[in-house]
Coordinates of C-alpha atoms in Angstrom, one line a residue:
X195 CA -6.6 -19.5 18.4
X196 CA -9.1 -18.4 16.0
X197 CA -10.7 -21.2 13.8
X198 CA -9.0 -20.6 10.3
X199 CA -12.6 -21.5 8.4
X200 CA -13.9 -18.3 10.0
X201 CA -11.4 -16.1 8.7
X202 CA -12.9 -12.6 7.4
X203 CA -11.2 -10.0 5.4
X204 CA -8.0 -8.5 7.1
X205 CA -7.6 -4.7 7.0
X206 CA -4.4 -3.1 7.8
X207 CA -4.5 0.7 8.4
X208 CA -1.2 2.3 8.9
X209 CA -1.2 6.1 9.8
X210 CA 1.6 8.0 8.7
X211 CA 2.6 11.8 10.6
X212 CA 2.5 4.8 0.6
X213 CA 1.3 -1.5 -7.4
X214 CA 4.6 -0.5 -8.0
X215 CA 6.0 2.6 -9.6
X216 CA 7.3 2.3 -13.1
X217 CA 10.2 4.6 -12.4
X218 CA 12.6 4.8 -9.8
X219 CA 13.7 8.3 -9.9
X220 CA 14.3 10.4 -6.9
X221 CA 14.6 14.4 -6.9
X222 CA 17.3 16.4 -4.9
X223 CA 18.3 19.9 -5.8
X224 CA 20.6 22.4 -4.2
X225 CA 18.9 25.4 -2.4
X226 CA 20.5 28.8 -1.5
X227 CA 21.7 29.6 2.1
X228 CA 19.2 31.9 3.7
X229 CA 17.9 33.1 6.9
X230 CA 16.3 31.9 9.1
X231 CA 17.5 28.4 9.6
X232 CA 14.6 25.9 8.4
X233 CA 13.8 22.6 8.1
X234 CA 10.6 21.2 6.5
X235 CA 9.1 17.4 6.2
X236 CA 6.1 16.6 4.4
X237 CA 4.7 13.0 4.4
X238 CA 1.6 12.8 2.2
X239 CA -0.6 16.1 2.8
X240 CA 1.7 18.9 3.8
X241 CA 1.5 22.8 4.9
X242 CA 3.5 24.0 2.0
X243 CA 1.9 27.4 0.5
X244 CA 3.1 27.8 -3.2
X245 CA 6.3 26.3 -4.2
X246 CA 9.7 26.6 -2.8
X247 CA 11.1 27.5 -6.3
X248 CA 8.8 30.4 -6.6
X249 CA 9.2 31.8 -3.3
X250 CA 6.7 29.7 -1.4
X251 CA 6.6 29.1 2.5
X252 CA 6.2 26.2 4.7
X253 CA 3.8 25.6 7.4
X254 CA 2.2 23.1 9.9
X255 CA -0.6 20.9 8.9
X256 CA -2.1 18.3 11.3
X257 CA -3.4 15.8 8.8
X258 CA -2.5 12.2 9.7
X259 CA -2.6 10.1 6.4
X260 CA -3.0 6.4 6.2
X261 CA -1.7 3.4 4.2
X262 CA -4.2 0.4 4.1
X263 CA -5.1 -2.8 2.6
X264 CA -7.7 -5.2 2.6
X265 CA -6.9 -9.0 2.1
X266 CA -9.2 -11.1 0.8
X267 CA -10.1 -14.1 3.0
X268 CA -8.9 -16.5 0.3
X269 CA -5.8 -14.6 0.0
X270 CA -4.7 -14.6 3.9
X271 CA -1.3 -15.9 4.7
X272 CA -0.5 -17.3 1.6
X273 CA 2.8 -15.5 1.2
X274 CA 2.3 -12.9 -1.6
X275 CA 2.7 -9.4 -0.5
X276 CA -0.4 -7.2 -0.8
X277 CA 0.2 -3.6 -2.0
X278 CA -1.3 -0.7 0.3
X279 CA -2.6 2.3 -0.9
X280 CA -2.6 5.9 0.9
X281 CA -5.5 8.2 1.5
X282 CA -3.5 11.3 0.6
X283 CA -4.3 13.1 -2.6
X284 CA -0.9 14.8 -2.8
X285 CA 1.2 13.8 -5.8
X286 CA 3.0 17.1 -6.7
X287 CA 6.2 18.3 -5.4
X288 CA 6.1 21.0 -3.1
X289 CA 9.3 22.3 -4.5
X290 CA 7.9 23.2 -8.2
X291 CA 4.6 21.5 -8.5
X292 CA 5.9 18.6 -10.8
X293 CA 3.7 15.6 -10.5
X294 CA 6.3 13.3 -8.8
X295 CA 4.2 10.4 -7.0
X296 CA 1.3 8.5 -8.3
X297 CA -1.3 8.3 -5.9
X298 CA -3.0 6.4 -4.1
X299 CA -0.2 3.8 -5.1
X300 CA 2.5 5.9 -3.9
X301 CA 3.3 8.1 -0.9
X302 CA 5.1 11.5 -1.2
X303 CA 7.6 12.3 1.3
X304 CA 10.1 15.1 1.0
X305 CA 11.2 18.5 2.6
X306 CA 14.4 20.7 2.8
X307 CA 17.4 21.5 5.5
X308 CA 18.4 25.2 4.9
X309 CA 21.2 27.0 7.0
X310 CA 22.3 30.5 6.8
X311 CA 25.8 29.6 5.5
X312 CA 27.3 27.1 3.3
X313 CA 28.3 23.6 4.7
X314 CA 28.5 19.8 3.9
X315 CA 26.4 18.6 6.9
X316 CA 23.2 16.6 6.8
X317 CA 20.3 15.6 8.9
X318 CA 18.3 12.5 9.6
X319 CA 14.5 11.7 9.1
X320 CA 13.9 9.1 11.5
X321 CA 10.7 6.9 11.9
X322 CA 9.5 6.0 15.7
X323 CA 7.7 2.8 15.1
X324 CA 5.5 0.7 17.7
X325 CA 6.0 -2.6 18.4
X326 CA 2.8 -3.8 16.5
X327 CA -0.6 -2.9 15.0
X328 CA -3.7 -3.6 17.2
X329 CA -7.1 -4.6 16.6
X330 CA -10.4 -4.0 18.7
X331 CA -9.6 -7.5 20.3
X332 CA -6.1 -6.8 21.4
X333 CA -4.7 -9.0 18.6
X334 CA -1.5 -7.7 17.2
X335 CA 0.5 -7.9 13.9
X336 CA 4.1 -6.9 13.8
X337 CA 5.1 -3.8 12.2
X338 CA 8.1 -5.6 10.8
X339 CA 5.4 -7.2 8.2
X340 CA 5.4 -3.7 6.4
X341 CA 7.9 -2.7 3.5
X342 CA 8.3 -0.2 1.0
X343 CA 10.0 0.5 -2.2
X344 CA 11.2 3.9 -3.5
X345 CA 10.8 5.7 -6.8
X346 CA 9.1 8.9 -8.5
X347 CA 8.4 10.1 -11.8
X348 CA 11.7 11.5 -13.4
X349 CA 11.9 15.5 -14.0
X350 CA 14.9 17.4 -14.7
X351 CA 17.4 17.1 -11.7
X352 CA 16.1 13.3 -10.9
X353 CA 18.6 11.0 -9.6
X354 CA 19.0 7.3 -9.1
X355 CA 20.2 8.1 -5.3
X356 CA 17.2 8.0 -3.1
X357 CA 17.3 10.4 -0.2
X358 CA 14.5 8.1 1.3
X359 CA 15.3 4.5 0.3
X360 CA 13.5 1.5 0.2
X361 CA 13.1 -0.3 3.7
X362 CA 11.2 -2.4 6.3
X363 CA 9.8 -1.2 9.6
X364 CA 11.8 -2.5 12.8
X365 CA 9.2 -3.1 15.1
X366 CA 9.3 -1.3 18.4
X367 CA 12.2 1.1 17.4
X368 CA 13.4 4.5 16.1
X369 CA 15.0 4.1 12.9
X370 CA 16.4 6.0 10.3
X371 CA 14.8 6.2 7.0
X372 CA 16.5 8.9 4.9
X373 CA 18.7 11.9 5.0
X374 CA 18.7 15.6 3.6
X375 CA 22.0 17.3 2.8
X376 CA 22.7 21.0 4.1
X377 CA 20.9 23.4 1.9
X378 CA 19.4 20.9 -0.1
X379 CA 15.6 20.0 -1.3
X380 CA 15.1 16.0 -1.5
X381 CA 11.9 14.0 -2.2
X382 CA 10.9 10.3 -3.0
X383 CA 7.7 8.3 -3.3
X384 CA 7.0 5.4 -1.1
X385 CA 5.2 2.2 -2.3
X386 CA 4.1 0.3 0.7
X387 CA 3.2 -3.6 1.1
X388 CA 2.3 -6.0 3.9
X389 CA 4.2 -9.3 4.2
X390 CA 1.1 -11.4 4.3
X391 CA 3.1 -14.3 5.6
X392 CA 0.9 -15.3 8.6
X393 CA -2.6 -15.9 9.5
X394 CA -3.8 -13.5 12.1
X395 CA -7.1 -13.2 13.6
X396 CA -9.9 -11.6 11.5
X397 CA -10.0 -7.5 12.2
X398 CA -8.7 -4.2 11.7
X399 CA -5.4 -3.5 12.6
X400 CA -3.9 -0.1 13.1
X401 CA -1.1 1.6 14.2
X402 CA 0.5 5.0 13.9
X403 CA 4.5 5.8 12.7
X404 CA 5.6 9.3 13.6
X405 CA 8.4 10.7 11.2
X406 CA 10.6 13.4 12.4
X407 CA 13.4 15.7 11.0
X408 CA 15.6 17.4 13.5
X409 CA 18.5 19.8 12.7
X410 CA 21.4 20.6 15.4

């Protein structure tokens, strides 16, 4: 056990493969079937060239964005959730360039599922979540202490139904965090927070969540 009198600032860094928004809008839009069959997922900084609505094309981007918070020593374990912020600078929609998310408070998540014909299917976005964040000394914090709300600024076409709803990480599991309908573009903005209900050892805790979109 570590002496509580020696507590320093706690720093959490959540690597992602996002206080609170004033709006709770999501954005979904039907896109035309086309070849080739394509899925695209963007969490934070993406690899889209141009905008989808203007004929832009998706690509790959190896950037891994982070969510982080530094908890002041006097506030550690006081039960007040601590807002996290992202190092992503992307708040604009890759669909049409609309300023949808408010960085650094919110993290952009969006993408599309396009098939060659019409249909009523859908695909899920999953998060592969480690059991814990870990510091250099091997101390751990459960990923279940991190939650998020969802929202976004409200352009034409916005909807109160979130394709990527609010939630809490399930430690050590693969969980579904959203869905995209067939021939649809969908996006939300996530605002992350740390539960701050325990007094862990002083340190910088890190961990990585992998988001995946797979089509049959």
